[in-house]
Short mmCIF file of C-alpha atoms in Angstrom, two decimals:
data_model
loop_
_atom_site.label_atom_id
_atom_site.label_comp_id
_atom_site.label_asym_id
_atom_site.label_seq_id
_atom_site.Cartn_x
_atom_site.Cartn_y
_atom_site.Cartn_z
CA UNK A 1 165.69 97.10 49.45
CA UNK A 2 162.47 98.04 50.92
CA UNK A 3 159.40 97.00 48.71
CA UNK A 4 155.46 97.24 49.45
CA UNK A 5 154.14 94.88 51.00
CA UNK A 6 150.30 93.23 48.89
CA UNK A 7 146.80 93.70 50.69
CA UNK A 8 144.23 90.34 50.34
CA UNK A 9 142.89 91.31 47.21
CA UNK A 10 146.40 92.16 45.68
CA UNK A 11 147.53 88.33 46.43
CA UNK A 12 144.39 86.80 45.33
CA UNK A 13 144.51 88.21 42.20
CA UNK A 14 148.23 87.60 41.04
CA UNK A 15 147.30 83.69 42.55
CA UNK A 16 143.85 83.85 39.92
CA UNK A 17 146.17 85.28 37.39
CA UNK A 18 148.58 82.90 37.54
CA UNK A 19 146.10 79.94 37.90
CA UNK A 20 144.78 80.95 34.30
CA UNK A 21 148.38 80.45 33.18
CA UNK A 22 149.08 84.28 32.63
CA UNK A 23 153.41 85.35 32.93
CA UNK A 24 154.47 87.60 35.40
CA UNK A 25 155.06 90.26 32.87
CA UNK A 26 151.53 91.05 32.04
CA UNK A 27 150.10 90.37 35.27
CA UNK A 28 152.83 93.05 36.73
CA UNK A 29 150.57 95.43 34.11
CA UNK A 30 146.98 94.31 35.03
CA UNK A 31 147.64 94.63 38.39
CA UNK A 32 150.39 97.91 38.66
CA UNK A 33 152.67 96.20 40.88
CA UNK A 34 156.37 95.91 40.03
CA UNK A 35 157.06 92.63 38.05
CA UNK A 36 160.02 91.27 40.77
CA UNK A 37 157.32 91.63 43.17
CA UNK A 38 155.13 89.59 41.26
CA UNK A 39 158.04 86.64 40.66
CA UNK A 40 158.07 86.41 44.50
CA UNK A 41 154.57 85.76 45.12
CA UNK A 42 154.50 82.98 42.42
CA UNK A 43 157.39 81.50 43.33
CA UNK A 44 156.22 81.44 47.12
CA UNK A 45 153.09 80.29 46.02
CA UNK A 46 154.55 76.69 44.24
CA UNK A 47 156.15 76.47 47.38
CA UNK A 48 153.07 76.63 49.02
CA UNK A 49 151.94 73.62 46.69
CA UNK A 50 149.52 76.20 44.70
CA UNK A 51 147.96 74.63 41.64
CA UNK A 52 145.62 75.77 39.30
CA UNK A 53 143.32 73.15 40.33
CA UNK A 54 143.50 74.83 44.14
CA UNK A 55 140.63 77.06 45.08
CA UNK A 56 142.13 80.43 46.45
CA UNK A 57 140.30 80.57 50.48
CA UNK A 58 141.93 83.27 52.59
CA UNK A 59 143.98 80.53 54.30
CA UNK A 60 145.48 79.82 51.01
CA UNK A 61 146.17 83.49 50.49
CA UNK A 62 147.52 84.22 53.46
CA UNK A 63 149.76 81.37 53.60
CA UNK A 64 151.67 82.44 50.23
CA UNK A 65 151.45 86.41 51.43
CA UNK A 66 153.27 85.23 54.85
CA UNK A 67 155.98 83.38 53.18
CA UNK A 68 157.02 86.44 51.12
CA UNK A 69 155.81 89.32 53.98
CA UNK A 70 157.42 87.83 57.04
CA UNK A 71 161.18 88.38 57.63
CA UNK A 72 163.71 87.34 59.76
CA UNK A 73 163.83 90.47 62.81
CA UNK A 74 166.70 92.96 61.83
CA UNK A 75 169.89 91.98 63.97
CA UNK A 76 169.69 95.00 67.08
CA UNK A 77 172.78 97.75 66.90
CA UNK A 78 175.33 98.22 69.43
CA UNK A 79 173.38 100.96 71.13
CA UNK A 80 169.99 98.90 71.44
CA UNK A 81 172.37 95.99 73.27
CA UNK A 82 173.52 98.71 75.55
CA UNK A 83 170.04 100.40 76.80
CA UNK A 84 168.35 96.61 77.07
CA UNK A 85 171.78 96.20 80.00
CA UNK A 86 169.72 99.07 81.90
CA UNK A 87 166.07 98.24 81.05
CA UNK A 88 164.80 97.12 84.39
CA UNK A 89 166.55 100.58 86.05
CA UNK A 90 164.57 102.43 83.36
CA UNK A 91 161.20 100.75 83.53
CA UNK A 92 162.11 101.10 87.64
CA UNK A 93 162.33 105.24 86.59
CA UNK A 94 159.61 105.46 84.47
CA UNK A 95 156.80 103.46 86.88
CA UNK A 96 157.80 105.14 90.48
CA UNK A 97 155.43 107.32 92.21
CA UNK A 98 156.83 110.50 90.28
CA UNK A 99 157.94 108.76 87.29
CA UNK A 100 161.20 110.46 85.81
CA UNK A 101 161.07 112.53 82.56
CA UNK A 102 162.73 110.61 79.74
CA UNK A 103 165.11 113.15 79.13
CA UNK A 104 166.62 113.23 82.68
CA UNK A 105 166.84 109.28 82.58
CA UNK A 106 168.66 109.98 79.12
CA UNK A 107 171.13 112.26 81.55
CA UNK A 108 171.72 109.91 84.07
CA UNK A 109 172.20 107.00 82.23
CA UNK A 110 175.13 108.92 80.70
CA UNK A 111 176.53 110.43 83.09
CA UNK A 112 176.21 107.71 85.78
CA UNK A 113 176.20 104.48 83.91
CA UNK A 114 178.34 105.18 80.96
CA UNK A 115 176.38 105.09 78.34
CA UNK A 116 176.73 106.49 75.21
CA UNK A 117 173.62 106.13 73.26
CA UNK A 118 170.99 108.98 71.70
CA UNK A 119 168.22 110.08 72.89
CA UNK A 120 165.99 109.44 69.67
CA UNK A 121 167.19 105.21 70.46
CA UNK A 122 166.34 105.68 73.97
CA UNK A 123 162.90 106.75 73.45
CA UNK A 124 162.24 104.53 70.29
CA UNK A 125 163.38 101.42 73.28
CA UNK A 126 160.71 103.19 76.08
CA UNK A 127 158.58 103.30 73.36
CA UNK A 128 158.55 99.91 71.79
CA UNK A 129 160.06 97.56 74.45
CA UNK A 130 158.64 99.71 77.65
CA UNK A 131 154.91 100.99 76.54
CA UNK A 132 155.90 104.45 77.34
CA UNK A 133 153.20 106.84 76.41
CA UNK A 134 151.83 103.72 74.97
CA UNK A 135 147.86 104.94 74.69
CA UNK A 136 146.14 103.03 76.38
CA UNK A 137 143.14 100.54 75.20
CA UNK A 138 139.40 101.86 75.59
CA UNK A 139 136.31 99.96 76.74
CA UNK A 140 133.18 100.68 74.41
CA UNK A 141 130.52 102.34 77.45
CA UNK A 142 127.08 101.44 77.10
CA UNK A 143 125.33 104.50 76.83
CA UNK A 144 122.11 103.09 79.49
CA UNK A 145 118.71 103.14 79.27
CA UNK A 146 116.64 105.92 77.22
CA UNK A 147 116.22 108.80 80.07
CA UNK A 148 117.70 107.34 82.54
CA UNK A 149 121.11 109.66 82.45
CA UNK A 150 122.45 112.77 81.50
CA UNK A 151 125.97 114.03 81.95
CA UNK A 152 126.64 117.78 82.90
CA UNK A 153 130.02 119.63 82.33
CA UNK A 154 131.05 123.61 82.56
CA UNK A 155 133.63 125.16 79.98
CA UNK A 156 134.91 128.21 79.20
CA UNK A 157 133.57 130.02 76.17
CA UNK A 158 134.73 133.53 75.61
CA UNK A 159 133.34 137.18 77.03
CA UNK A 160 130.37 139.22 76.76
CA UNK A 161 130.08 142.75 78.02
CA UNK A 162 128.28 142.97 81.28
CA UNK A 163 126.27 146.03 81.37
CA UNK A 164 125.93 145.87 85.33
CA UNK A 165 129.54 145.78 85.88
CA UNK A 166 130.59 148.03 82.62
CA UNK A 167 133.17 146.04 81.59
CA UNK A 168 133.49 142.64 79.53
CA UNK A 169 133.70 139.66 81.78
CA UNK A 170 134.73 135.88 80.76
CA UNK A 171 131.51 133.43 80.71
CA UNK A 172 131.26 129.50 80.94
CA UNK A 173 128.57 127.42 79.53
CA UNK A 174 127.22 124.50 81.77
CA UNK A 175 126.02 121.97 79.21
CA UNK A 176 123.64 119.16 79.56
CA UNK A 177 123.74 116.28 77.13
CA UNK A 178 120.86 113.18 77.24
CA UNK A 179 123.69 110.35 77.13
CA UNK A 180 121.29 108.05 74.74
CA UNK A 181 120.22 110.47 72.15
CA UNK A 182 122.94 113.39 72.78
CA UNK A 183 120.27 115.88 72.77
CA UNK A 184 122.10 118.94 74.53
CA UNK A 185 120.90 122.60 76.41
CA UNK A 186 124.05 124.74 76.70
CA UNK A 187 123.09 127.20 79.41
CA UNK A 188 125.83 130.34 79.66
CA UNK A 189 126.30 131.75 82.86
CA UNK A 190 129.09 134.24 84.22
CA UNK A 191 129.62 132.03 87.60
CA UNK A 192 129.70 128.49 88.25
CA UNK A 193 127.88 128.08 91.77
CA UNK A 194 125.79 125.59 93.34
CA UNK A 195 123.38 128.46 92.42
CA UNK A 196 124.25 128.74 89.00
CA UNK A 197 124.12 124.93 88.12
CA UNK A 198 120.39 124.72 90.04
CA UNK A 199 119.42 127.34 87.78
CA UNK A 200 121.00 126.05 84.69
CA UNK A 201 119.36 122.52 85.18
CA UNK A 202 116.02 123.75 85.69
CA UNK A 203 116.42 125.74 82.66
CA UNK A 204 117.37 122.77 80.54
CA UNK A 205 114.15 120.36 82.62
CA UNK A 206 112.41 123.34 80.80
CA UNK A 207 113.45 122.85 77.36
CA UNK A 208 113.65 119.36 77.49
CA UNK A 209 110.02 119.16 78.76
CA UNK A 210 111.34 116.24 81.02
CA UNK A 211 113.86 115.32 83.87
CA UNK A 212 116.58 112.88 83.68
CA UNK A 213 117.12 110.82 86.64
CA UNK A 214 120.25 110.35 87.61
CA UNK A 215 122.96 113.52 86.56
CA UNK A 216 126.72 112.92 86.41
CA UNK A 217 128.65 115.65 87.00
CA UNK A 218 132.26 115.78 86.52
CA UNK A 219 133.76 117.21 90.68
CA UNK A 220 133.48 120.91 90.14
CA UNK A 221 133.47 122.70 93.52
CA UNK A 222 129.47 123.48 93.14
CA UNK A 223 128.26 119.94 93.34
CA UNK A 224 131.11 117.96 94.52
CA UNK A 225 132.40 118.80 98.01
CA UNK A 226 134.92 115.95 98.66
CA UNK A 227 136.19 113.98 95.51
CA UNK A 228 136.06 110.14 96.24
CA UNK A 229 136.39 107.25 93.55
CA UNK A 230 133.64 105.70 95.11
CA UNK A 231 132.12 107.66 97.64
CA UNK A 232 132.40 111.34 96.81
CA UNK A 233 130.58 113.96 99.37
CA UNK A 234 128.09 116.00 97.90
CA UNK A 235 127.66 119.57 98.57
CA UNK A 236 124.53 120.00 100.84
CA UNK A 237 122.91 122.82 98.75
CA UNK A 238 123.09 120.33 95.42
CA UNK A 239 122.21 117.53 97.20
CA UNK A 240 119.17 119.44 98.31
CA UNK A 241 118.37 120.10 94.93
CA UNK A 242 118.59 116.35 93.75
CA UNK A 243 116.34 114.97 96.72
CA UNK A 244 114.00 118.11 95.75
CA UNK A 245 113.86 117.21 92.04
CA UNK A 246 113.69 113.17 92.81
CA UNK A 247 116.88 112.80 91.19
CA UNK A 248 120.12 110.89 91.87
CA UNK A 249 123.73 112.29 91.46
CA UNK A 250 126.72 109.68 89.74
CA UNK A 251 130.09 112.29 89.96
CA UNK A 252 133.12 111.18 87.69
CA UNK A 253 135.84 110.16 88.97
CA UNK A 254 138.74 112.64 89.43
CA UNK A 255 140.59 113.07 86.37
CA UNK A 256 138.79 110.45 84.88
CA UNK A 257 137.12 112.74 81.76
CA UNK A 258 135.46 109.13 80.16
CA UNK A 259 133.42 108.62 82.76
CA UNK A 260 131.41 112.27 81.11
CA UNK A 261 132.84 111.12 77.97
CA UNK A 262 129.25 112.33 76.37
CA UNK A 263 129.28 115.98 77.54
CA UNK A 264 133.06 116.28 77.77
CA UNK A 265 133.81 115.40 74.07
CA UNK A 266 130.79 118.36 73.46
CA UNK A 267 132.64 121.58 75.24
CA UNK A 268 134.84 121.93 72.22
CA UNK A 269 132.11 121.57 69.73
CA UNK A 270 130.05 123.88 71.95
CA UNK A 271 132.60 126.68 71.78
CA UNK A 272 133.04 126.43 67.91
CA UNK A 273 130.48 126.16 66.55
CA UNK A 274 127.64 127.91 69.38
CA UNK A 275 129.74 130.98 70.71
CA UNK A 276 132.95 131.80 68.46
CA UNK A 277 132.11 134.70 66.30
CA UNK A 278 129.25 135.57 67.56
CA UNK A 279 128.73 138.91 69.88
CA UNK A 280 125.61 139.41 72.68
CA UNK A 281 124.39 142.52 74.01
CA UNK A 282 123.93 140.96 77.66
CA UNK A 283 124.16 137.12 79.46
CA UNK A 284 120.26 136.82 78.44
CA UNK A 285 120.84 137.32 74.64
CA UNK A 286 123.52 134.74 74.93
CA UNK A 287 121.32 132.34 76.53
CA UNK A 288 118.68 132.95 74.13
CA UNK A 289 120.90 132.25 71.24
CA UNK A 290 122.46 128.90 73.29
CA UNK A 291 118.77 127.78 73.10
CA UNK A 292 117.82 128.07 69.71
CA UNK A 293 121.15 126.53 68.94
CA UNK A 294 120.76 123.17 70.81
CA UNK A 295 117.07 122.97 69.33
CA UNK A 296 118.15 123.90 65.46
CA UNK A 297 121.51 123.24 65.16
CA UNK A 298 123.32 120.90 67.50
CA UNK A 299 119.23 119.17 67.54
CA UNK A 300 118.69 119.05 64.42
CA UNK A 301 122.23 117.62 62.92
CA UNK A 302 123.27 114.06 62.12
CA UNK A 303 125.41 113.37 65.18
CA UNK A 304 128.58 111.72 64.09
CA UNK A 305 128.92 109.10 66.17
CA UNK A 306 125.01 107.71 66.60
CA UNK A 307 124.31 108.52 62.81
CA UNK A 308 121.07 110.04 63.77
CA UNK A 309 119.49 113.55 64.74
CA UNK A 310 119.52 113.58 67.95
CA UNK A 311 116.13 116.15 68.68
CA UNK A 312 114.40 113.52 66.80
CA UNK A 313 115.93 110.29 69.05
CA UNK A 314 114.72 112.12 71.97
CA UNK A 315 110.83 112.60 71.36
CA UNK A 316 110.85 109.44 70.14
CA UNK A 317 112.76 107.11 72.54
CA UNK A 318 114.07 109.32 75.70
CA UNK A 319 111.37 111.41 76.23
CA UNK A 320 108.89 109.01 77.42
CA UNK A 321 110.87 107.38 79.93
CA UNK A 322 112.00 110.27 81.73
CA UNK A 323 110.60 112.02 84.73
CA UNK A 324 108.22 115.24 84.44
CA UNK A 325 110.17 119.03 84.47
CA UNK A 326 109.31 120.49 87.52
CA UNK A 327 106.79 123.62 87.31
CA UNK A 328 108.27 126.08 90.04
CA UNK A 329 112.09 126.98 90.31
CA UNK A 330 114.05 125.67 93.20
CA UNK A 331 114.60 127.84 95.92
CA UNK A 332 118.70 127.43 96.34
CA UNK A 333 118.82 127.02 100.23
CA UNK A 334 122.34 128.29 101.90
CA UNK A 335 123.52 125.84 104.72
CA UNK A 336 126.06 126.03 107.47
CA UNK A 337 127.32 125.72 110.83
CA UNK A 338 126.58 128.27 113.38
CA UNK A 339 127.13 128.54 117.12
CA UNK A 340 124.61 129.23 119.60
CA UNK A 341 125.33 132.48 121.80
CA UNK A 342 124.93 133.27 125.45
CA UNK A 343 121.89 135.15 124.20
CA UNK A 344 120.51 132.29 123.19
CA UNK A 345 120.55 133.19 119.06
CA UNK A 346 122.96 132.23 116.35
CA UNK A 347 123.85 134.04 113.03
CA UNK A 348 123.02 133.19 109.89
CA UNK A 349 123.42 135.58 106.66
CA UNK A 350 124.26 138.76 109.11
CA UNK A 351 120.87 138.09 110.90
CA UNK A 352 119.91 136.75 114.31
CA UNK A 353 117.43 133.42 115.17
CA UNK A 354 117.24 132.40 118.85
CA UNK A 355 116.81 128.77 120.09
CA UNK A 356 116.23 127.01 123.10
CA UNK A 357 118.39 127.65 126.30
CA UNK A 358 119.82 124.40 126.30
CA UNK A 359 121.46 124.76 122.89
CA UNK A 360 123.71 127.26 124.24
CA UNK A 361 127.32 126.79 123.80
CA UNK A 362 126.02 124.18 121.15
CA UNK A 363 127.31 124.05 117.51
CA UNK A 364 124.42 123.20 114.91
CA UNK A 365 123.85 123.57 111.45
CA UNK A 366 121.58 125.78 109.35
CA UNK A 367 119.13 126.09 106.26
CA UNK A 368 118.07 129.24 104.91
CA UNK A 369 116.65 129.83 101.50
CA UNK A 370 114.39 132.46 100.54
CA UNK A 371 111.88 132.38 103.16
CA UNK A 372 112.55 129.89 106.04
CA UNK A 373 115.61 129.11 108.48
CA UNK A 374 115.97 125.75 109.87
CA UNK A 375 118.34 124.92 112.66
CA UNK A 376 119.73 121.00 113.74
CA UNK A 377 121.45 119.42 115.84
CA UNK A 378 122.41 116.03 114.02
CA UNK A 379 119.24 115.15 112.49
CA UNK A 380 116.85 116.74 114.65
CA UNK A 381 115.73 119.77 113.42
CA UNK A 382 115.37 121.97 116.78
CA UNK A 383 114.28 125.24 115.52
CA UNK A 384 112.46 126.88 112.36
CA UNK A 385 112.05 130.84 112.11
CA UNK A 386 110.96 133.32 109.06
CA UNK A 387 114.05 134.67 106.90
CA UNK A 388 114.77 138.01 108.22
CA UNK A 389 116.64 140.69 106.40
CA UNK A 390 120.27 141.46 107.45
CA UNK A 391 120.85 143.36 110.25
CA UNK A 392 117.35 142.20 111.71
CA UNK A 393 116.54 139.49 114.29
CA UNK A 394 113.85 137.22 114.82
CA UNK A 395 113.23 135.80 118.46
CA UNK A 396 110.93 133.70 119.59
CA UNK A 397 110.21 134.33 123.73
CA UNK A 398 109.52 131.01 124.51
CA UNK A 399 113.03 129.72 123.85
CA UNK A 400 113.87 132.02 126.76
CA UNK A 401 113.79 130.28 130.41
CA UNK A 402 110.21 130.92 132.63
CA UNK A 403 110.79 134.13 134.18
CA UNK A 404 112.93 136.38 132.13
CA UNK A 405 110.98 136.25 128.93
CA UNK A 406 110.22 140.17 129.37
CA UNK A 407 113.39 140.88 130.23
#
């Protein structure tokens, strides 16, 4: 018959009961545990060579609470003898490459192997025996020095009307979150670009009034152009921005959401309690209202993990170790790989640039933001020309050989 099984303080005070010489009867009523129950503990605890005279340490109490708590393993059923015949082709199954689904190993171990056995004792072995779906144990990660990171993630929020297209469209939210203080800026945005995240980071150097300086972003497409565990490749156009900004870039590991465990834990929160419910005339109302609610309310709560408000743990400790917000926006550059042209140009953005004759037939790559294009080859940068609009072309006559400049 199953019974419940005493906490510390439960033993220690039937063993003080009992050492001032009261019966199990009225202890059973001080205490509101069944009397039977009682009987065992005092009859485990002369075993034990308790006297009144012994002083009641928790190696005393724990040593009477084991002799009545621990039992003798139940004796395993027929069906538990016949899955531990196949455990090795099981744990085999369930640690390949492309580990088999429980329920088809269930099918082939009947089928095939002759087993007749449930499914609810299969899993209960995988589970117990096998560590299947076993969670598995976290490391506590320090969160750093103050300043020194912050951790960027997109999510999905809901829709706002956009006025421009005339219909309702689905917007993310890229948030930023200080990793020591978890001071966050939740900037929404209809698009995720490279574009979209420069613009979204300045806006949150803004309302910080400071930099971090090093980011990790989780590998979305905009920042992260080949995922690596240790080496990922960084999209030129963000890793322009970074060496603009004097900032270094950390990506997460794919699939690997504790790495960003700050901002990743934060989307859901961000959702709830920022965006559902609410309703914006246009992206810029939402934005406005993301602001005033990572100042007021995400800033201004007790964060449940850190104890503390976090607005208040970043002008304090974060805040002065962090780098200055830049003052002018960053020009998003565009840059790819273009081939020079008989004619001696190359196309970037629908327009024309030339170069040099003896680039021709050459493949080289390209920056153009707002007002400049640059052209390389390798590292050598081999041509710069004013950003022309589409359609347009901008030669320069002395990349042209002697002679046939005016021709």
């Amino acid at each position: 018959m199953a019974y419940r099984e005493l906490i510390m303080i439960e033993v220690r005070e039937i063993l003080r009961r009992v050492a001032l010489g009261e019966g199990a009867r009225p202890i059973a009523a001080a205490v509101g545990i069944d009397r039977k129950t009682v009987t065992r503990y005092v009859n485990a605890a002369k075993e034990a060579g308790v006297t009144r005279d012994t002083e009641l340490t928790d190696d005393v109490v724990h040593d009477v609470a084991r002799r009545v708590q621990c039992r003798a393993p139940a004796e395993r059923s027929d069906e538990w003898r016949g899955v531990a015949v196949h455990r090795e082709r099981i744990a085999a199954w369930l640690t390949q490459s492309r580990p088999l689904r429980l329920r088809k190993i269930h099918t082939l171990l009947t089928r095939d192997h002759g087993l007749s056995v449930s499914y609810d004792t299969l899993r209960r072995i995988a589970m117990q025996e096998l560590g299947w779906r076993k969670q598995r144990p976290t490391v506590l990660v320090a969160d750093g020095k103050p300043g020194e990171e912050a951790q960027i993630d997109f999510g999905l929020m809901g829709t706002i009307f956009d006025a421009s297209e005339g219909h309702a469209r689905r917007f993310y939210a890229l948030v930023v979150t200080l990793v020591v203080s978890r001071y966050m800026f939740v900037w929404p945005t209809f698009v995720q670009t490279t574009e979209a995240v420069c613009e979204g980071l300045d806006a949150a150097w803004k309302f910080f009034g400071a930099m971090a300086r090093v980011l990790v972003p989780d590998n979305m497409s905009s920042v992260v152009m080949k995922a690596d565990p240790l080496a990922p490749t960084i999209t030129p156009t963000f890793l322009d921005y970074a060496q603009d900004r004097g900032i270094f870039i950390d990506a997460a590991r794919v699939r690997t959401p504790r790495d960003k465990g700050r901002v990743e834990n934060q989307i859901a929160y961000v959702r709830e309690s920022c965006f559902d419910g609410e309703s914006f005339t246009s992206i810029d109302d939402a934005r406005r209202h993301a602001a005033r609610w990572s100042r007021d309310d995400a800033g201004g709560r007790v964060h449940g993990t850190t104890r503390r408000v976090p607005r208040e743990v970043f002008e304090c400790e974060e805040k002065p170790h962090m780098l200055a917000a830049p003052t002018t926006p960053f020009d998003v550059p565009t840059w790819g790989v273009a081939r020079v042209h008989p004619d001696h140009h190359v196309q970037v953005a629908r327009a024309l640039y030339s170069v040099p004759t003896r680039y021709i037939g050459q493949q080289v790559r390209v920056r153009a933001d707002r007002t400049m294009v640059r052209i390389y080859i390798g590292t050598e940068l081999i041509k710069t020309h004013p950003r022309v609009a589409q359609g347009k072309r901008s030669t320069d006559r002395a990349d042209y050989p002697d002679g046939t400049a005016d021709l």
